[in-house]
Coordinates of C-alpha atoms in Angstrom, one line a residue:
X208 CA 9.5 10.6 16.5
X209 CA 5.8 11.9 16.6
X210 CA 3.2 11.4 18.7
X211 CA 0.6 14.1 18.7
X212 CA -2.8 12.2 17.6
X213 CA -3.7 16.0 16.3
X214 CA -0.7 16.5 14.3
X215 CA -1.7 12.8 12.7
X216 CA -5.0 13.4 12.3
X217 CA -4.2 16.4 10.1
X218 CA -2.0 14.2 7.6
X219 CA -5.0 11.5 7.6
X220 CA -7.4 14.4 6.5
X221 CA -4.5 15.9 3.8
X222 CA -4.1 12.9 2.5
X223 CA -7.9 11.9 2.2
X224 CA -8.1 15.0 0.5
X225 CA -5.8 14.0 -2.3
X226 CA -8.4 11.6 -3.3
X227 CA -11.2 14.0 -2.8
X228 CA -9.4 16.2 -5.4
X229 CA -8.2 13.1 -7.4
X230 CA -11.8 12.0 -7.5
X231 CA -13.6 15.4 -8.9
X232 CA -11.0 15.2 -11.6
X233 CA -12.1 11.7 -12.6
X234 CA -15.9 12.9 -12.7
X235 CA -14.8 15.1 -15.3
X236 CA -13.2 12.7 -17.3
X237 CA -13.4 9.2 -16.3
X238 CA -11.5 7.2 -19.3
X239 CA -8.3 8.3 -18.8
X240 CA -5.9 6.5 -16.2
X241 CA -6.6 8.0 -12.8
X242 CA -3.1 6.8 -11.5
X243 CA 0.0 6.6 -13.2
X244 CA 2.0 3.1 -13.5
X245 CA 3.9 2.9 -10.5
X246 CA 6.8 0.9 -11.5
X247 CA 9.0 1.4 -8.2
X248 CA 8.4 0.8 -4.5
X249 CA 8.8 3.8 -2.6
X250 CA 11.9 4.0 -0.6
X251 CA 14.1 6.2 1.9
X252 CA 17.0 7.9 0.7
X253 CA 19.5 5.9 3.0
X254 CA 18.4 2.8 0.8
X255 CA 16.2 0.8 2.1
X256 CA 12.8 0.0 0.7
X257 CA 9.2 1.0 2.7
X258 CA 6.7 -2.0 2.7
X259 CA 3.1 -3.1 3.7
X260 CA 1.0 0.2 4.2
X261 CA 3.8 2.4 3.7
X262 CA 4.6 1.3 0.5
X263 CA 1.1 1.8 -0.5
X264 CA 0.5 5.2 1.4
X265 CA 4.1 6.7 -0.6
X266 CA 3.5 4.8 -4.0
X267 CA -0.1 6.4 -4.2
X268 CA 1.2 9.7 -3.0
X269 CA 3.5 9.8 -5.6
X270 CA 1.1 9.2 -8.6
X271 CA -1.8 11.4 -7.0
X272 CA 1.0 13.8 -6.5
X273 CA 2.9 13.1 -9.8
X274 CA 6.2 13.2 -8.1
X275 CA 9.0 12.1 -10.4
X276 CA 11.3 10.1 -7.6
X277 CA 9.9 8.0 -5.1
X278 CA 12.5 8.6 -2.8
X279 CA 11.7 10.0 1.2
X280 CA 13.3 11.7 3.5
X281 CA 13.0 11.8 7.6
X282 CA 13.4 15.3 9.0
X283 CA 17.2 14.6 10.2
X284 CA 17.8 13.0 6.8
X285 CA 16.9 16.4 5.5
X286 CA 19.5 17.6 8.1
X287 CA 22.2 15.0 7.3
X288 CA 22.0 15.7 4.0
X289 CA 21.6 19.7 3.7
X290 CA 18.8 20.3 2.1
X291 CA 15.5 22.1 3.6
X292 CA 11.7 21.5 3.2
X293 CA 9.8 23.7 1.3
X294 CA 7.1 25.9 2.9
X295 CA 3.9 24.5 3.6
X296 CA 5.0 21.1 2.6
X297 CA 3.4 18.3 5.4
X298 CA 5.3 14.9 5.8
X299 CA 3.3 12.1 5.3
X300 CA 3.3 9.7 8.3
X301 CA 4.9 5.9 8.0
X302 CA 4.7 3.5 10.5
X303 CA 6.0 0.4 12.2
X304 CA 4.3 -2.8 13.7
X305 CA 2.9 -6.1 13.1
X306 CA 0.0 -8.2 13.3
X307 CA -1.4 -10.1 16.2
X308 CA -3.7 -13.0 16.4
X309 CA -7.2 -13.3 18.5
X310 CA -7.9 -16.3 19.0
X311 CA -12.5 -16.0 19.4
X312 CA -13.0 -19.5 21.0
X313 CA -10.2 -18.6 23.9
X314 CA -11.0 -14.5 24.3
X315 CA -7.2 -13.9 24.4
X316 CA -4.5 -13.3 21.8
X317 CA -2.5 -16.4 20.4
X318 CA 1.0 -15.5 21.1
X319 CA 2.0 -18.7 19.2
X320 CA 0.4 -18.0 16.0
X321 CA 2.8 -16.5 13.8
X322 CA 2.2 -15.0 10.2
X323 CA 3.5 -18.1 8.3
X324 CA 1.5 -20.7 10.5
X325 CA -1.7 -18.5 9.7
X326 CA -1.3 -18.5 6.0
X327 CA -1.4 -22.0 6.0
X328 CA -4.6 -22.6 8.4
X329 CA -7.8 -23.6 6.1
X330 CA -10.8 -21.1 5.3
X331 CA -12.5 -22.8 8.2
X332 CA -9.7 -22.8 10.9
X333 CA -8.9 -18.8 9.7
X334 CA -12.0 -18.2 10.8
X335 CA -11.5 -18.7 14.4
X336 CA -9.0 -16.3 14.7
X337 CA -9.4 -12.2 14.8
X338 CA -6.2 -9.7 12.8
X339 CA -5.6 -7.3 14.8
X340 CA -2.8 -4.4 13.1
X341 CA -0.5 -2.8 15.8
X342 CA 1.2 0.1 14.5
X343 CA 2.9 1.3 17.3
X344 CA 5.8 3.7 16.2
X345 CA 5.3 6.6 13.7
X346 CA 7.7 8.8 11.8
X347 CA 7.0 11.5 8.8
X348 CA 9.0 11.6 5.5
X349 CA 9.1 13.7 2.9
X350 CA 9.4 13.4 -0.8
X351 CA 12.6 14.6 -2.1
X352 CA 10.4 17.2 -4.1
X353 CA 9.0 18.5 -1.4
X354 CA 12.7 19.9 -0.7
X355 CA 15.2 21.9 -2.6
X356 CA 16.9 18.7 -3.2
X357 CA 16.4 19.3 -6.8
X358 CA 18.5 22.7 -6.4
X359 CA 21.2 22.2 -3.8
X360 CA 22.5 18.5 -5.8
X361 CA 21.3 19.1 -9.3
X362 CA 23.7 16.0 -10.7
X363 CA 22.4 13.7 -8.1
X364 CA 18.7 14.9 -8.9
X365 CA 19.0 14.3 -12.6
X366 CA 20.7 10.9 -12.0
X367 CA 17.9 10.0 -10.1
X368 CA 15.5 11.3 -12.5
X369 CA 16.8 8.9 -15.6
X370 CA 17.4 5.8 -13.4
X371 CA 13.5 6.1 -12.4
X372 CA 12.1 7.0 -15.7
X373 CA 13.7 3.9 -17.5
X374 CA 11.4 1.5 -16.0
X375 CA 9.0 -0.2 -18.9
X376 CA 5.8 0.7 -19.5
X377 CA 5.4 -2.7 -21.3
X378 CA 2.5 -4.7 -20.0
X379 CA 3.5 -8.1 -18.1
X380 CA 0.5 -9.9 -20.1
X381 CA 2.3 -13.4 -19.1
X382 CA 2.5 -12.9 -15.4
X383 CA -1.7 -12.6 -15.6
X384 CA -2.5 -14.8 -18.8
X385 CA -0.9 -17.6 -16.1
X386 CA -4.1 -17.3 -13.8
X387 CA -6.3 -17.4 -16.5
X388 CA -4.5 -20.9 -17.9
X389 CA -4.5 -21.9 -14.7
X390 CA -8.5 -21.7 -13.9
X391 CA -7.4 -19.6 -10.5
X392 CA -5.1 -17.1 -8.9
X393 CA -5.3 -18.1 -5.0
X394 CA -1.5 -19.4 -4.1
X395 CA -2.5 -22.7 -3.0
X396 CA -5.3 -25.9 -3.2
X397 CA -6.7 -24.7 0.2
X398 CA -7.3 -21.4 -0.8
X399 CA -8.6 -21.8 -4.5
X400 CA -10.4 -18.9 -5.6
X401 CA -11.5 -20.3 -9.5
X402 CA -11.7 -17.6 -12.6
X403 CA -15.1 -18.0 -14.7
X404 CA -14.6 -16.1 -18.0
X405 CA -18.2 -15.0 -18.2
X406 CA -20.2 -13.3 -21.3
X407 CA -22.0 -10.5 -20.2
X408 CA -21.7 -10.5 -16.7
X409 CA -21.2 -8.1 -14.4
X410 CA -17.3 -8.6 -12.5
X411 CA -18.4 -10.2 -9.1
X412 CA -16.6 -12.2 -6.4
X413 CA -18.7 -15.2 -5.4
X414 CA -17.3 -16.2 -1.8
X415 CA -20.2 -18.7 -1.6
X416 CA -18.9 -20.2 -4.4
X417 CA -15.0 -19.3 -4.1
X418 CA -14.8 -17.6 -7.7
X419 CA -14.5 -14.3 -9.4
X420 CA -16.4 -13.8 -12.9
X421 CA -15.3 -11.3 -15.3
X422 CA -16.3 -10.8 -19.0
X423 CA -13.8 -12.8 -21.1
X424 CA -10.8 -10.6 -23.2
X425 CA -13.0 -10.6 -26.2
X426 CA -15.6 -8.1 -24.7
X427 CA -13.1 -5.4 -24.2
X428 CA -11.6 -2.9 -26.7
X429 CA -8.6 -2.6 -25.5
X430 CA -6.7 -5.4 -23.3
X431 CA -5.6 -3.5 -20.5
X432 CA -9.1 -2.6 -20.0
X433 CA -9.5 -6.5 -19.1
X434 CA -6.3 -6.8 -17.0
X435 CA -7.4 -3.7 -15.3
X436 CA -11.2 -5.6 -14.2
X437 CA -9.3 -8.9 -13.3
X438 CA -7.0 -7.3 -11.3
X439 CA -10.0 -5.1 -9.4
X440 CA -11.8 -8.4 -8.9
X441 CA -8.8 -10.1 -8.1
X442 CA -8.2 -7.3 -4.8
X443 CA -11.9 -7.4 -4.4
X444 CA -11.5 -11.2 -3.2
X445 CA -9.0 -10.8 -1.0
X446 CA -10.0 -8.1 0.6
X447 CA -14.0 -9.9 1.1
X448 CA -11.9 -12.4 2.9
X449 CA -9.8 -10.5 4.4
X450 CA -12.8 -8.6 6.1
X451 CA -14.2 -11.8 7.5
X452 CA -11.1 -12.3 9.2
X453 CA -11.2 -9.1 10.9
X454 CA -14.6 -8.8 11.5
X455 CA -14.8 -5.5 9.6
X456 CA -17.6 -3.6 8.6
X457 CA -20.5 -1.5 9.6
X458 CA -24.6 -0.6 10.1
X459 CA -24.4 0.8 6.4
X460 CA -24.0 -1.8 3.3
X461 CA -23.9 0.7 1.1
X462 CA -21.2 2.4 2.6
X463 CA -19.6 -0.8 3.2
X464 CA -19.4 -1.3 -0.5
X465 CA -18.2 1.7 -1.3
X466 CA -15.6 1.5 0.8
X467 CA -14.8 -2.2 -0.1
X468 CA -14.3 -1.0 -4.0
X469 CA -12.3 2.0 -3.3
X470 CA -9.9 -0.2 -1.4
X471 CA -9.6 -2.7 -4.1
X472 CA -9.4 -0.2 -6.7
X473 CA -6.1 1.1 -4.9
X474 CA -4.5 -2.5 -4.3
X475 CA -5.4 -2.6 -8.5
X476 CA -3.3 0.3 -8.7
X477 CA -0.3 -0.8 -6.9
X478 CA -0.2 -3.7 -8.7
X479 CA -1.2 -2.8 -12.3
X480 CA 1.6 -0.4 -11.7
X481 CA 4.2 -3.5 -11.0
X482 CA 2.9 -4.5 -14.3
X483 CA 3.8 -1.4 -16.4
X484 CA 0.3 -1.1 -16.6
X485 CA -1.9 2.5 -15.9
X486 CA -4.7 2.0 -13.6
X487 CA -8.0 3.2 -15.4
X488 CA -11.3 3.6 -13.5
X489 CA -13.7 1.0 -14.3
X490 CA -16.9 2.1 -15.3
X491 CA -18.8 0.0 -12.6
X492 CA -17.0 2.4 -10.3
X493 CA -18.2 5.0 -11.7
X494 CA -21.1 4.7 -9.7
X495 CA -18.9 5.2 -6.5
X496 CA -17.1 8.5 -6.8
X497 CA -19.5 10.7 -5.1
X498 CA -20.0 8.0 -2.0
X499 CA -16.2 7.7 -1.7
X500 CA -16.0 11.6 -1.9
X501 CA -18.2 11.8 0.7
X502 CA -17.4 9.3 3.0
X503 CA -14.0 10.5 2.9
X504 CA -15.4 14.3 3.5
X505 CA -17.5 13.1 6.4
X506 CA -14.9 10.9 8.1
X507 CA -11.3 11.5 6.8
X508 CA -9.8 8.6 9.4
X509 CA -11.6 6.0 7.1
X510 CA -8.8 6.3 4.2
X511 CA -6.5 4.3 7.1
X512 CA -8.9 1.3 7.0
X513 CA -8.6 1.6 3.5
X514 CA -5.2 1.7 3.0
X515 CA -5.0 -1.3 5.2
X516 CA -7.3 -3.5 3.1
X517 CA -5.5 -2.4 -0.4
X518 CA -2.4 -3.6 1.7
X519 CA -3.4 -6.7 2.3
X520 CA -4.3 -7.1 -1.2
X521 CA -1.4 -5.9 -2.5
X522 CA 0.6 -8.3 -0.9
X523 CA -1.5 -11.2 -1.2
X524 CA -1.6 -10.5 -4.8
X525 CA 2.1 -9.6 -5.2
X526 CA 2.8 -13.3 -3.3
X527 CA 0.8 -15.0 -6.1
X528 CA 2.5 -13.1 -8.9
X529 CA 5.7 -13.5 -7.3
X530 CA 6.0 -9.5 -7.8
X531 CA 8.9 -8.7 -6.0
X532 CA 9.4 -4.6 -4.6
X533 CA 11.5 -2.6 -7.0
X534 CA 13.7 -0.3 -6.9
X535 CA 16.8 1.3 -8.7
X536 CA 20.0 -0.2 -7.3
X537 CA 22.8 1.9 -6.1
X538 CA 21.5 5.0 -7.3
X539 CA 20.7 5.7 -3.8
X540 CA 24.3 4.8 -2.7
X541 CA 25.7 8.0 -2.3
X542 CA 22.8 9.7 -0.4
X543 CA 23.3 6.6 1.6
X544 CA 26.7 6.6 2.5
X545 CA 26.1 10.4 3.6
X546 CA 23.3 9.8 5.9
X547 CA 25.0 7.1 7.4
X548 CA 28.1 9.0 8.0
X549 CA 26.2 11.6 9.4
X550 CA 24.5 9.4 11.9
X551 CA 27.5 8.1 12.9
X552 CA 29.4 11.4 13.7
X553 CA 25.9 12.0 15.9
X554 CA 26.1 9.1 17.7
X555 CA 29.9 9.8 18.5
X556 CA 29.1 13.0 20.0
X557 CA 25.7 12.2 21.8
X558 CA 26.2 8.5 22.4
X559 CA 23.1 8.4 25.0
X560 CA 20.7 10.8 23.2
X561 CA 20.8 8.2 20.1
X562 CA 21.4 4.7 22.4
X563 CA 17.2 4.5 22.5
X564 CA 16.6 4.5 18.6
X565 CA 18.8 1.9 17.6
X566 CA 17.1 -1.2 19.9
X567 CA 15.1 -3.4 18.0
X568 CA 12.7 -5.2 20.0
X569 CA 11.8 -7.5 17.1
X570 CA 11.3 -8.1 13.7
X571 CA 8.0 -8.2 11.6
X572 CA 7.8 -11.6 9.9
X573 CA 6.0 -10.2 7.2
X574 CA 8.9 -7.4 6.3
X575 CA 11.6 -8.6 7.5
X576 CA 12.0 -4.6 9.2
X577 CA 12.9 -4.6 12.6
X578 CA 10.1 -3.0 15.2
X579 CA 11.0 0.2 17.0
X580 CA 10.1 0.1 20.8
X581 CA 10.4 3.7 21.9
X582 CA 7.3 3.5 24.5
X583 CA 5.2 5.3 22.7
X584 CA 1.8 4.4 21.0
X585 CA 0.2 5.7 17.7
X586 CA -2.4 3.6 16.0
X587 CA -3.2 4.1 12.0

């Protein structure tokens, strides 16, 4: 477990840069898909799925990084199972935590409020309360790329390989054509945010008015050009809201807006990905590459608010879809089973060097993942 601000700091700024370099590509050639679909949640070799920011963080590494398996490894996984990281190759961080609740009208945090009570609050009673996200435990994994996984267990690797590529690249028209039959996509009455089919305007989010606007079907060449906008607009809502909530933003609109776009285009992303569906750079956006390049280049730290926000979205959005994680069952078994056995002969041998890491404190509501208390405090 890691907890040099430094060593974190440098991952933030790599992984920023990924975008930087992502981004000069697209300037070069905007119309074709900036991201990959993303068909599979990211998820440790021992088996278990990542969620909320990591899932994000991993599933974006792998499509800015084209990497075939989006399996990860901890260091002592690399250990447990015999393989070694390649030179050069940096970890990229994931985290534990949860969400807390400031209550504005009291000045002190609701320890009551729990994530299921807030989702059912009204627009108006949301807006007394403050999210604050706690990550407070931090470990690096790496991509079994990033290894010589791919030499040492060649049969495994290929396995792996096949069972990933056979997800469909076969747009879920259905799961979308719903919100539009429907006249809204929010999840409930007492969050209805309406869908205006519009003729030539612009895609907007009208929180005044609780709607999002995009041009209708017809306008667009090529459907997934429309999916791609609704879905943009869709994250765009939620993440408006989501910044009320938290009391987000800054002295610069501008950069606000930037920031606000790149973040829904990444929660767009995820999702389109879940769909089978390549994520494609609207051309409104175009307008944003070089303020996104350089607010990144200025302050590097700002891609963790942004993961954040295209977290929150993703979720949200996933909810409302009923867009459940995916992943490729029991190919990970065997790697599994080996980690685990190796863990076990570790804790046989050093039975109070290991007794710390395995008490759970609690459990996130949101995940379902337990929360590591190990006393130490990292913050992304």
């Amino acid at each position: 477990m890691a907890d040099n601000s430094n060593s974190i700091d440098s991952h933030v700024k790599a992984y920023a840069d990924l975008f930087i370099a992502k981004f000069d590509t697209i300037a070069g050639d905007w119309r074709k898909p900036w991201l990959p679909t993303l068909p599979f949640s990211a998820q440790n070799a021992a088996g278990h799925l990542y969620s909320g920011v990591n899932d994000v963080n991993l599933s974006l590494v792998c499509a800015l990084k084209g990497y075939q398996v989006p399996v990860w490894l901890t260091s002592l996984q690399c250990k447990d199972l015999g393989v070694l990281r390649l030179k050069g190759e940096g970890g990229m961080p994931v985290y534990w935590g949860g969400t807390s609740f400031f209550d504005k009208e009291k000045g002190a945090l609701d320890s009551e409020m729990r994530w299921s009570d807030y989702q059912k609050l009204s627009k108006t009673e949301k807006e007394r309360y403050t999210l604050r996200e706690n990550f407070g435990n931090v470990n690096y994994v790496w991509n079994l790329e990033q290894t010589d996984f791919p030499d040492k267990h060649p049969d495994t690797w290929e396995n792996l390989r096949g069972a990933f590529a056979k997800a469909s690249s076969d747009l879920s028209e259905a799961t979308l054509d719903r919100f539009l039959e429907n006249g809204s996509w929010y999840p409930d009455d007492a969050h209805n945010c309406r869908i205006v089919l519009g003729e030539d305007s612009a895609p907007q989010y009208d929180r005044r008015l609780r709607c999002i606007e995009v041009p209708s079907k017809e306008h667009f060449a090529d459907p997934r050009e429309f999916y791609n906008t609704l879905l943009h607009t869709m994250a765009h809502s939620a993440i408006v809201e989501l910044s009320f909530a938290t009391a987000k933003g800054s002295e610069d609109p501008l950069a606000d807006m930037a920031r606000l776009n790149l973040a829904s285009e990444l929660a767009a992303a995820v999702v389109a990905g879940r769909l089978g569906l390549s994520q494609t750079l609207s051309q409104s956006n175009l307008q944003y590459l070089k303020q996104w390049t350089q607010i990144l280049s200025d302050d590097p730290s700002v891609i963790k608010q942004v993961t954040r926000e295209s977290k929150y979205a993703v979720q949200l959005m996933s909810d409302c879809m009923h867009l459940s994680q995916k992943e490729a069952p029991d190919v990970c078994s065997t790697l599994g089973e080996q980690i685990r056995q190796a863990q076990e002969q570790r804790h046989a041998l050093h039975p109070d060097r290991f007794h710390h890491r395995g008490v759970h404190a609690a459990t996130n509501e949101r995940t379902g993942k337990p929360q590591i208390r190990t006393g130490r405090s990292v913050h992304f």
